[in-house]
Amino acid sequence: MRVGVIGGGQMGAGIAEVCARSGVDVTVVEASDERAERSRASIEKSLDRGVRSGKLSEDEKSAALDHLAVTATFEDLEGADAAIEAIVEDEQLKRDVFRRLDELLPDAKFLASNTSSVPIMKLGAETKHPGRVLGMHFFNPVPVLPLVELVTSIMTEPETVSEVRTFAENVLGKQCIDSQDRAGFVVNALLIPYLLSAIRMYESGFASKEDIDQGMVLGCAHPMGPLRLSDLIGLDTLLAVAESLHDEFRDPASVSPALLNRMVEAGLLGRKTGRGFYDYSK
């Protein structure tokens, strides 16, 4: 089986790595040669970490790299059996990708999106075959977290869901839960209001960021505090999902705090930019 991954950033690189480690031929498409090189380097670095930690042998790393191709040419996806879109949370850009995928891969078993906020029906509507379009929402870091949310629109065919579930569980070794095509799906509909509440608490001066995070780690047995988790997710992604939730449900709990808006405007997006609520530059 050969899978195309569109977007080689944090999520796309993780999805590609998991596919390659599972023996699936994967082609990652990026927007430029420079970004393609950066994506491949990111995957190689992650595989090296796996070797150092003893979770991966050198032979397994080499085998994974043999299954990996990274390109800046969209047409290199031609002939792929399936595709997973993992670009930035921009609805129009994602619509454009699905329109191109539908034309390039008329026989693909499924076209999936890793979106955490864009309705799957809107993406399916850009294609001639919306029945093979669904959401396949992975979680960061993809090689570590076992969950995949399967999100179906009113047009997604049962055969597509069955095909993707088998691929995710039997090939990639993930665990799936099902969600309706509603903003936030299952996990983010619960998680995002919690993270926004933590940001408001910090913004108001009620408590320090360290104490907020420490409180949830030590008091609620969370593996990571909400502000560090926001940095890991990416503050731009957090904002996009919050806006999607508010657009659909008009719940005051999903209104993004002013501090979050300003940080995104300033490019302080968390780990991926070296600074968010915490400084990662060192």
mmCIF file of C-alpha atoms in Angstrom:
data_model
loop_
_atom_site.group_PDB
_atom_site.id
_atom_site.type_symbol
_atom_site.label_atom_id
_atom_site.label_comp_id
_atom_site.label_asym_id
_atom_site.label_seq_id
_atom_site.Cartn_x
_atom_site.Cartn_y
_atom_site.Cartn_z
ATOM 1 C CA MET A 1 0.000 0.000 0.000
ATOM 2 C CA ARG A 2 1.186 3.516 -0.805
ATOM 3 C CA VAL A 3 -0.129 6.530 1.089
ATOM 4 C CA GLY A 4 0.314 10.211 0.324
ATOM 5 C CA VAL A 5 0.665 12.692 3.190
ATOM 6 C CA ILE A 6 0.064 16.310 2.238
ATOM 7 C CA GLY A 7 1.937 18.589 4.608
ATOM 8 C CA GLY A 8 5.181 17.665 6.317
ATOM 9 C CA GLY A 9 4.953 19.800 9.443
ATOM 10 C CA GLN A 10 4.665 18.565 12.994
ATOM 11 C CA MET A 11 1.583 16.407 12.372
ATOM 12 C CA GLY A 12 2.292 15.387 8.785
ATOM 13 C CA ALA A 13 5.826 14.293 9.633
ATOM 14 C CA GLY A 14 4.517 12.243 12.546
ATOM 15 C CA ILE A 15 1.861 10.554 10.385
ATOM 16 C CA ALA A 16 4.446 9.805 7.704
ATOM 17 C CA GLU A 17 6.839 8.343 10.270
ATOM 18 C CA VAL A 18 4.181 6.035 11.690
ATOM 19 C CA CYS A 19 3.263 4.862 8.180
ATOM 20 C CA ALA A 20 6.897 4.225 7.229
ATOM 21 C CA ARG A 21 7.629 2.389 10.468
ATOM 22 C CA SER A 22 4.594 0.188 9.763
ATOM 23 C CA GLY A 23 5.973 -0.858 6.383
ATOM 24 C CA VAL A 24 3.718 1.428 4.341
ATOM 25 C CA ASP A 25 5.242 3.287 1.404
ATOM 26 C CA VAL A 26 4.571 6.955 2.084
ATOM 27 C CA THR A 27 5.092 10.059 -0.031
ATOM 28 C CA VAL A 28 5.107 13.387 1.810
ATOM 29 C CA VAL A 29 4.295 16.485 -0.241
ATOM 30 C CA GLU A 30 5.477 19.886 0.958
ATOM 31 C CA ALA A 31 5.104 23.381 -0.491
ATOM 32 C CA SER A 32 8.778 23.866 -1.414
ATOM 33 C CA ASP A 33 12.064 21.986 -1.707
ATOM 34 C CA GLU A 34 13.334 23.708 1.436
ATOM 35 C CA ARG A 35 10.319 22.644 3.478
ATOM 36 C CA ALA A 36 10.517 19.132 2.030
ATOM 37 C CA GLU A 37 14.135 18.849 3.203
ATOM 38 C CA ARG A 38 13.156 20.180 6.617
ATOM 39 C CA SER A 39 10.351 17.626 6.877
ATOM 40 C CA ARG A 40 12.618 14.721 6.007
ATOM 41 C CA ALA A 41 15.207 15.928 8.521
ATOM 42 C CA SER A 42 12.493 16.106 11.195
ATOM 43 C CA ILE A 43 11.444 12.515 10.510
ATOM 44 C CA GLU A 44 15.044 11.288 10.552
ATOM 45 C CA LYS A 45 15.627 13.113 13.846
ATOM 46 C CA SER A 46 12.558 11.459 15.367
ATOM 47 C CA LEU A 47 13.722 8.032 14.182
ATOM 48 C CA ASP A 48 17.153 8.718 15.704
ATOM 49 C CA ARG A 49 15.457 9.473 19.037
ATOM 50 C CA GLY A 50 13.683 6.144 18.767
ATOM 51 C CA VAL A 51 17.000 4.366 18.272
ATOM 52 C CA ARG A 52 18.630 6.163 21.210
ATOM 53 C CA SER A 53 15.721 5.305 23.488
ATOM 54 C CA GLY A 54 15.855 1.639 22.506
ATOM 55 C CA LYS A 55 12.381 1.663 20.941
ATOM 56 C CA LEU A 56 13.794 1.201 17.461
ATOM 57 C CA SER A 57 16.781 -0.699 16.045
ATOM 58 C CA GLU A 58 19.111 0.686 13.392
ATOM 59 C CA ASP A 59 17.712 -1.854 10.933
ATOM 60 C CA GLU A 60 14.153 -0.733 11.675
ATOM 61 C CA LYS A 61 15.169 2.891 11.196
ATOM 62 C CA SER A 62 16.767 2.075 7.835
ATOM 63 C CA ALA A 63 13.700 0.096 6.759
ATOM 64 C CA ALA A 64 11.433 3.016 7.660
ATOM 65 C CA LEU A 65 13.542 5.445 5.628
ATOM 66 C CA ASP A 66 13.384 3.049 2.662
ATOM 67 C CA HIS A 67 9.576 3.418 2.754
ATOM 68 C CA LEU A 68 9.758 7.241 2.890
ATOM 69 C CA ALA A 69 9.778 9.739 0.030
ATOM 70 C CA VAL A 70 9.525 13.518 0.459
ATOM 71 C CA THR A 71 8.820 15.863 -2.432
ATOM 72 C CA ALA A 72 7.677 19.355 -3.335
ATOM 73 C CA THR A 73 5.802 18.117 -6.415
ATOM 74 C CA PHE A 74 2.111 17.409 -5.811
ATOM 75 C CA GLU A 75 1.903 15.192 -8.916
ATOM 76 C CA ASP A 76 4.330 12.727 -7.298
ATOM 77 C CA LEU A 77 1.282 11.440 -5.403
ATOM 78 C CA GLU A 78 -0.136 9.949 -8.585
ATOM 79 C CA GLY A 79 -0.925 6.261 -8.132
ATOM 80 C CA ALA A 80 -1.208 6.415 -4.329
ATOM 81 C CA ASP A 81 -3.821 4.120 -2.768
ATOM 82 C CA ALA A 82 -4.905 6.710 -0.211
ATOM 83 C CA ALA A 83 -4.071 10.215 1.002
ATOM 84 C CA ILE A 84 -4.024 11.988 4.365
ATOM 85 C CA GLU A 85 -4.065 15.802 4.378
ATOM 86 C CA ALA A 86 -2.201 17.420 7.274
ATOM 87 C CA ILE A 87 -1.628 21.055 6.278
ATOM 88 C CA VAL A 88 -2.333 24.168 8.380
ATOM 89 C CA GLU A 89 -5.845 24.758 9.733
ATOM 90 C CA ASP A 90 -6.970 26.906 6.818
ATOM 91 C CA GLU A 91 -10.322 25.857 5.368
ATOM 92 C CA GLN A 92 -9.794 27.252 1.879
ATOM 93 C CA LEU A 93 -6.344 25.697 1.546
ATOM 94 C CA LYS A 94 -7.725 22.343 2.645
ATOM 95 C CA ARG A 95 -10.599 22.629 0.158
ATOM 96 C CA ASP A 96 -8.068 23.276 -2.606
ATOM 97 C CA VAL A 97 -6.048 20.219 -1.574
ATOM 98 C CA PHE A 98 -9.079 17.928 -1.670
ATOM 99 C CA ARG A 99 -10.122 19.197 -5.063
ATOM 100 C CA ARG A 100 -6.639 18.415 -6.406
ATOM 101 C CA LEU A 101 -6.530 15.023 -4.675
ATOM 102 C CA ASP A 102 -9.887 14.053 -6.163
ATOM 103 C CA GLU A 103 -8.591 14.792 -9.643
ATOM 104 C CA LEU A 104 -5.169 13.177 -9.168
ATOM 105 C CA LEU A 105 -6.319 10.039 -7.297
ATOM 106 C CA PRO A 106 -9.645 8.929 -8.832
ATOM 107 C CA ASP A 107 -9.141 5.330 -7.629
ATOM 108 C CA ALA A 108 -7.877 6.013 -4.095
ATOM 109 C CA LYS A 109 -9.529 3.964 -1.353
ATOM 110 C CA PHE A 110 -9.934 7.020 0.882
ATOM 111 C CA LEU A 111 -9.051 10.702 1.180
ATOM 112 C CA ALA A 112 -8.638 11.672 4.818
ATOM 113 C CA SER A 113 -8.044 14.933 6.647
ATOM 114 C CA ASN A 114 -6.175 15.345 9.920
ATOM 115 C CA THR A 115 -8.099 18.565 10.553
ATOM 116 C CA SER A 116 -9.125 19.396 14.096
ATOM 117 C CA SER A 117 -11.621 22.097 13.147
ATOM 118 C CA VAL A 118 -12.794 22.107 9.490
ATOM 119 C CA PRO A 119 -16.064 20.219 8.827
ATOM 120 C CA ILE A 120 -15.446 17.058 6.819
ATOM 121 C CA MET A 121 -18.560 17.659 4.731
ATOM 122 C CA LYS A 122 -17.038 20.899 3.391
ATOM 123 C CA LEU A 123 -13.957 19.009 2.245
ATOM 124 C CA GLY A 124 -15.991 16.189 0.742
ATOM 125 C CA ALA A 125 -18.088 18.714 -1.157
ATOM 126 C CA GLU A 126 -14.973 19.702 -3.128
ATOM 127 C CA THR A 127 -14.762 16.197 -4.601
ATOM 128 C CA LYS A 128 -16.783 14.125 -7.041
ATOM 129 C CA HIS A 129 -16.765 11.223 -4.581
ATOM 130 C CA PRO A 130 -17.564 12.579 -1.077
ATOM 131 C CA GLY A 131 -18.292 9.049 0.096
ATOM 132 C CA ARG A 132 -14.566 8.293 0.307
ATOM 133 C CA VAL A 133 -13.751 11.440 2.333
ATOM 134 C CA LEU A 134 -13.509 11.365 6.141
ATOM 135 C CA GLY A 135 -11.564 12.756 9.052
ATOM 136 C CA MET A 136 -8.593 10.840 10.424
ATOM 137 C CA HIS A 137 -7.538 12.956 13.372
ATOM 138 C CA PHE A 138 -4.217 11.923 14.901
ATOM 139 C CA PHE A 139 -2.756 13.360 18.103
ATOM 140 C CA ASN A 140 0.639 14.929 18.763
ATOM 141 C CA PRO A 141 3.184 13.396 19.037
ATOM 142 C CA VAL A 142 1.816 10.931 16.484
ATOM 143 C CA PRO A 143 4.456 8.198 17.028
ATOM 144 C CA VAL A 144 3.622 8.154 20.756
ATOM 145 C CA LEU A 145 -0.113 8.764 21.205
ATOM 146 C CA PRO A 146 -2.279 5.800 20.149
ATOM 147 C CA LEU A 147 -5.558 7.580 19.392
ATOM 148 C CA VAL A 148 -7.140 8.337 16.029
ATOM 149 C CA GLU A 149 -10.576 9.943 15.786
ATOM 150 C CA LEU A 150 -12.559 8.749 12.768
ATOM 151 C CA VAL A 151 -14.888 11.547 11.698
ATOM 152 C CA THR A 152 -17.627 10.838 9.177
ATOM 153 C CA SER A 153 -19.755 13.297 7.266
ATOM 154 C CA ILE A 154 -23.322 12.534 6.237
ATOM 155 C CA MET A 155 -21.891 11.459 2.866
ATOM 156 C CA THR A 156 -19.076 9.160 4.047
ATOM 157 C CA GLU A 157 -19.718 5.579 2.962
ATOM 158 C CA PRO A 158 -19.587 2.734 5.540
ATOM 159 C CA GLU A 159 -17.062 0.888 3.347
ATOM 160 C CA THR A 160 -14.698 3.854 3.627
ATOM 161 C CA VAL A 161 -14.946 3.876 7.415
ATOM 162 C CA SER A 162 -14.271 0.138 7.546
ATOM 163 C CA GLU A 163 -11.257 0.516 5.229
ATOM 164 C CA VAL A 164 -9.747 3.332 7.304
ATOM 165 C CA ARG A 165 -10.405 1.615 10.634
ATOM 166 C CA THR A 166 -8.604 -1.512 9.405
ATOM 167 C CA PHE A 167 -5.695 0.607 8.148
ATOM 168 C CA ALA A 168 -5.397 2.612 11.388
ATOM 169 C CA GLU A 169 -5.762 -0.310 13.777
ATOM 170 C CA ASN A 170 -4.266 -3.301 11.963
ATOM 171 C CA VAL A 171 -1.545 -1.567 9.942
ATOM 172 C CA LEU A 172 -0.567 1.478 12.026
ATOM 173 C CA GLY A 173 -1.366 -0.068 15.406
ATOM 174 C CA LYS A 174 -3.585 2.811 16.523
ATOM 175 C CA GLN A 175 -6.854 2.763 18.470
ATOM 176 C CA CYS A 176 -9.910 4.441 16.944
ATOM 177 C CA ILE A 177 -12.923 6.213 18.350
ATOM 178 C CA ASP A 178 -15.834 7.471 16.247
ATOM 179 C CA SER A 179 -17.088 11.038 16.091
ATOM 180 C CA GLN A 180 -19.811 12.912 14.305
ATOM 181 C CA ASP A 181 -18.801 15.739 11.986
ATOM 182 C CA ARG A 182 -19.137 18.499 14.557
ATOM 183 C CA ALA A 183 -16.587 21.156 15.483
ATOM 184 C CA GLY A 184 -13.887 19.827 17.808
ATOM 185 C CA PHE A 185 -14.993 16.223 17.377
ATOM 186 C CA VAL A 186 -14.777 14.310 20.696
ATOM 187 C CA VAL A 187 -11.443 15.228 22.245
ATOM 188 C CA ASN A 188 -11.101 18.901 21.312
ATOM 189 C CA ALA A 189 -14.730 19.676 22.136
ATOM 190 C CA LEU A 190 -13.812 18.751 25.709
ATOM 191 C CA LEU A 191 -10.173 19.865 25.736
ATOM 192 C CA ILE A 192 -10.232 23.327 24.144
ATOM 193 C CA PRO A 193 -12.573 25.041 26.672
ATOM 194 C CA TYR A 194 -10.335 23.675 29.451
ATOM 195 C CA LEU A 195 -7.185 25.107 27.839
ATOM 196 C CA LEU A 196 -8.848 28.460 27.198
ATOM 197 C CA SER A 197 -9.949 28.585 30.830
ATOM 198 C CA ALA A 198 -6.348 28.046 31.952
ATOM 199 C CA ILE A 199 -5.167 30.858 29.663
ATOM 200 C CA ARG A 200 -7.815 33.213 31.103
ATOM 201 C CA MET A 201 -6.684 32.302 34.626
ATOM 202 C CA TYR A 202 -3.075 33.149 33.762
ATOM 203 C CA GLU A 203 -4.093 36.284 31.847
ATOM 204 C CA SER A 204 -6.056 37.612 34.844
ATOM 205 C CA GLY A 205 -3.124 37.190 37.227
ATOM 206 C CA PHE A 206 -5.057 34.682 39.327
ATOM 207 C CA ALA A 207 -2.066 32.300 39.336
ATOM 208 C CA SER A 208 1.326 31.923 37.674
ATOM 209 C CA LYS A 209 1.709 29.675 34.630
ATOM 210 C CA GLU A 210 3.953 27.364 36.649
ATOM 211 C CA ASP A 211 1.395 26.997 39.437
ATOM 212 C CA ILE A 212 -1.482 26.442 37.007
ATOM 213 C CA ASP A 213 0.423 23.660 35.285
ATOM 214 C CA GLN A 214 1.755 22.199 38.526
ATOM 215 C CA GLY A 215 -1.737 22.189 39.992
ATOM 216 C CA MET A 216 -3.193 20.094 37.166
ATOM 217 C CA VAL A 217 -0.208 17.707 37.042
ATOM 218 C CA LEU A 218 -0.029 17.065 40.783
ATOM 219 C CA GLY A 219 -3.671 17.605 41.670
ATOM 220 C CA CYS A 220 -5.395 15.870 38.768
ATOM 221 C CA ALA A 221 -2.675 13.452 37.606
ATOM 222 C CA HIS A 222 -2.503 15.066 34.165
ATOM 223 C CA PRO A 223 0.793 14.216 32.416
ATOM 224 C CA MET A 224 1.192 17.856 31.332
ATOM 225 C CA GLY A 225 -0.255 21.157 32.501
ATOM 226 C CA PRO A 226 -2.681 23.079 30.260
ATOM 227 C CA LEU A 227 -0.293 25.888 29.289
ATOM 228 C CA ARG A 228 2.535 23.526 28.359
ATOM 229 C CA LEU A 229 0.008 21.417 26.464
ATOM 230 C CA SER A 230 -1.175 24.528 24.596
ATOM 231 C CA ASP A 231 2.441 25.179 23.593
ATOM 232 C CA LEU A 232 2.777 21.585 22.390
ATOM 233 C CA ILE A 233 -0.419 21.728 20.327
ATOM 234 C CA GLY A 234 0.536 25.097 18.820
ATOM 235 C CA LEU A 235 -1.240 28.308 19.780
ATOM 236 C CA ASP A 236 -2.302 28.958 16.186
ATOM 237 C CA THR A 237 -3.971 25.546 16.048
ATOM 238 C CA LEU A 238 -5.578 26.140 19.435
ATOM 239 C CA LEU A 239 -6.977 29.461 18.217
ATOM 240 C CA ALA A 240 -8.305 27.924 14.986
ATOM 241 C CA VAL A 241 -10.143 25.164 16.858
ATOM 242 C CA ALA A 242 -11.523 27.634 19.407
ATOM 243 C CA GLU A 243 -12.905 29.821 16.629
ATOM 244 C CA SER A 244 -14.444 26.792 14.922
ATOM 245 C CA LEU A 245 -16.119 25.706 18.165
ATOM 246 C CA HIS A 246 -17.480 29.184 18.786
ATOM 247 C CA ASP A 247 -18.739 29.554 15.212
ATOM 248 C CA GLU A 248 -20.725 26.331 15.531
ATOM 249 C CA PHE A 249 -21.966 26.377 19.127
ATOM 250 C CA ARG A 250 -21.714 30.032 20.261
ATOM 251 C CA ASP A 251 -20.559 28.794 23.658
ATOM 252 C CA PRO A 252 -18.852 31.586 25.679
ATOM 253 C CA ALA A 253 -16.390 28.990 26.988
ATOM 254 C CA SER A 254 -14.897 28.733 23.495
ATOM 255 C CA VAL A 255 -14.216 32.466 23.035
ATOM 256 C CA SER A 256 -10.465 32.895 22.633
ATOM 257 C CA PRO A 257 -8.814 35.077 25.313
ATOM 258 C CA ALA A 258 -7.184 38.323 24.171
ATOM 259 C CA LEU A 259 -3.791 37.022 25.326
ATOM 260 C CA LEU A 260 -4.048 34.031 22.971
ATOM 261 C CA ASN A 261 -4.955 36.305 20.054
ATOM 262 C CA ARG A 262 -1.994 38.588 20.729
ATOM 263 C CA MET A 263 0.484 35.722 21.071
ATOM 264 C CA VAL A 264 -0.599 34.250 17.740
ATOM 265 C CA GLU A 265 -0.353 37.676 16.087
ATOM 266 C CA ALA A 266 3.195 37.991 17.469
ATOM 267 C CA GLY A 267 4.183 34.560 16.134
ATOM 268 C CA LEU A 268 4.639 33.085 19.619
ATOM 269 C CA LEU A 269 3.079 29.751 18.721
ATOM 270 C CA GLY A 270 4.672 27.419 21.261
ATOM 271 C CA ARG A 271 7.277 24.717 20.824
ATOM 272 C CA LYS A 272 7.357 24.878 17.042
ATOM 273 C CA THR A 273 8.520 28.506 17.085
ATOM 274 C CA GLY A 274 10.695 28.223 20.196
ATOM 275 C CA ARG A 275 8.472 30.348 22.408
ATOM 276 C CA GLY A 276 4.896 30.360 23.653
ATOM 277 C CA PHE A 277 3.876 30.489 27.284
ATOM 278 C CA TYR A 278 7.324 29.014 27.938
ATOM 279 C CA ASP A 279 10.709 29.592 26.262
ATOM 280 C CA TYR A 280 12.021 26.591 24.290
ATOM 281 C CA SER A 281 14.850 28.372 22.493
ATOM 282 C CA LYS A 282 17.484 26.547 24.562
#
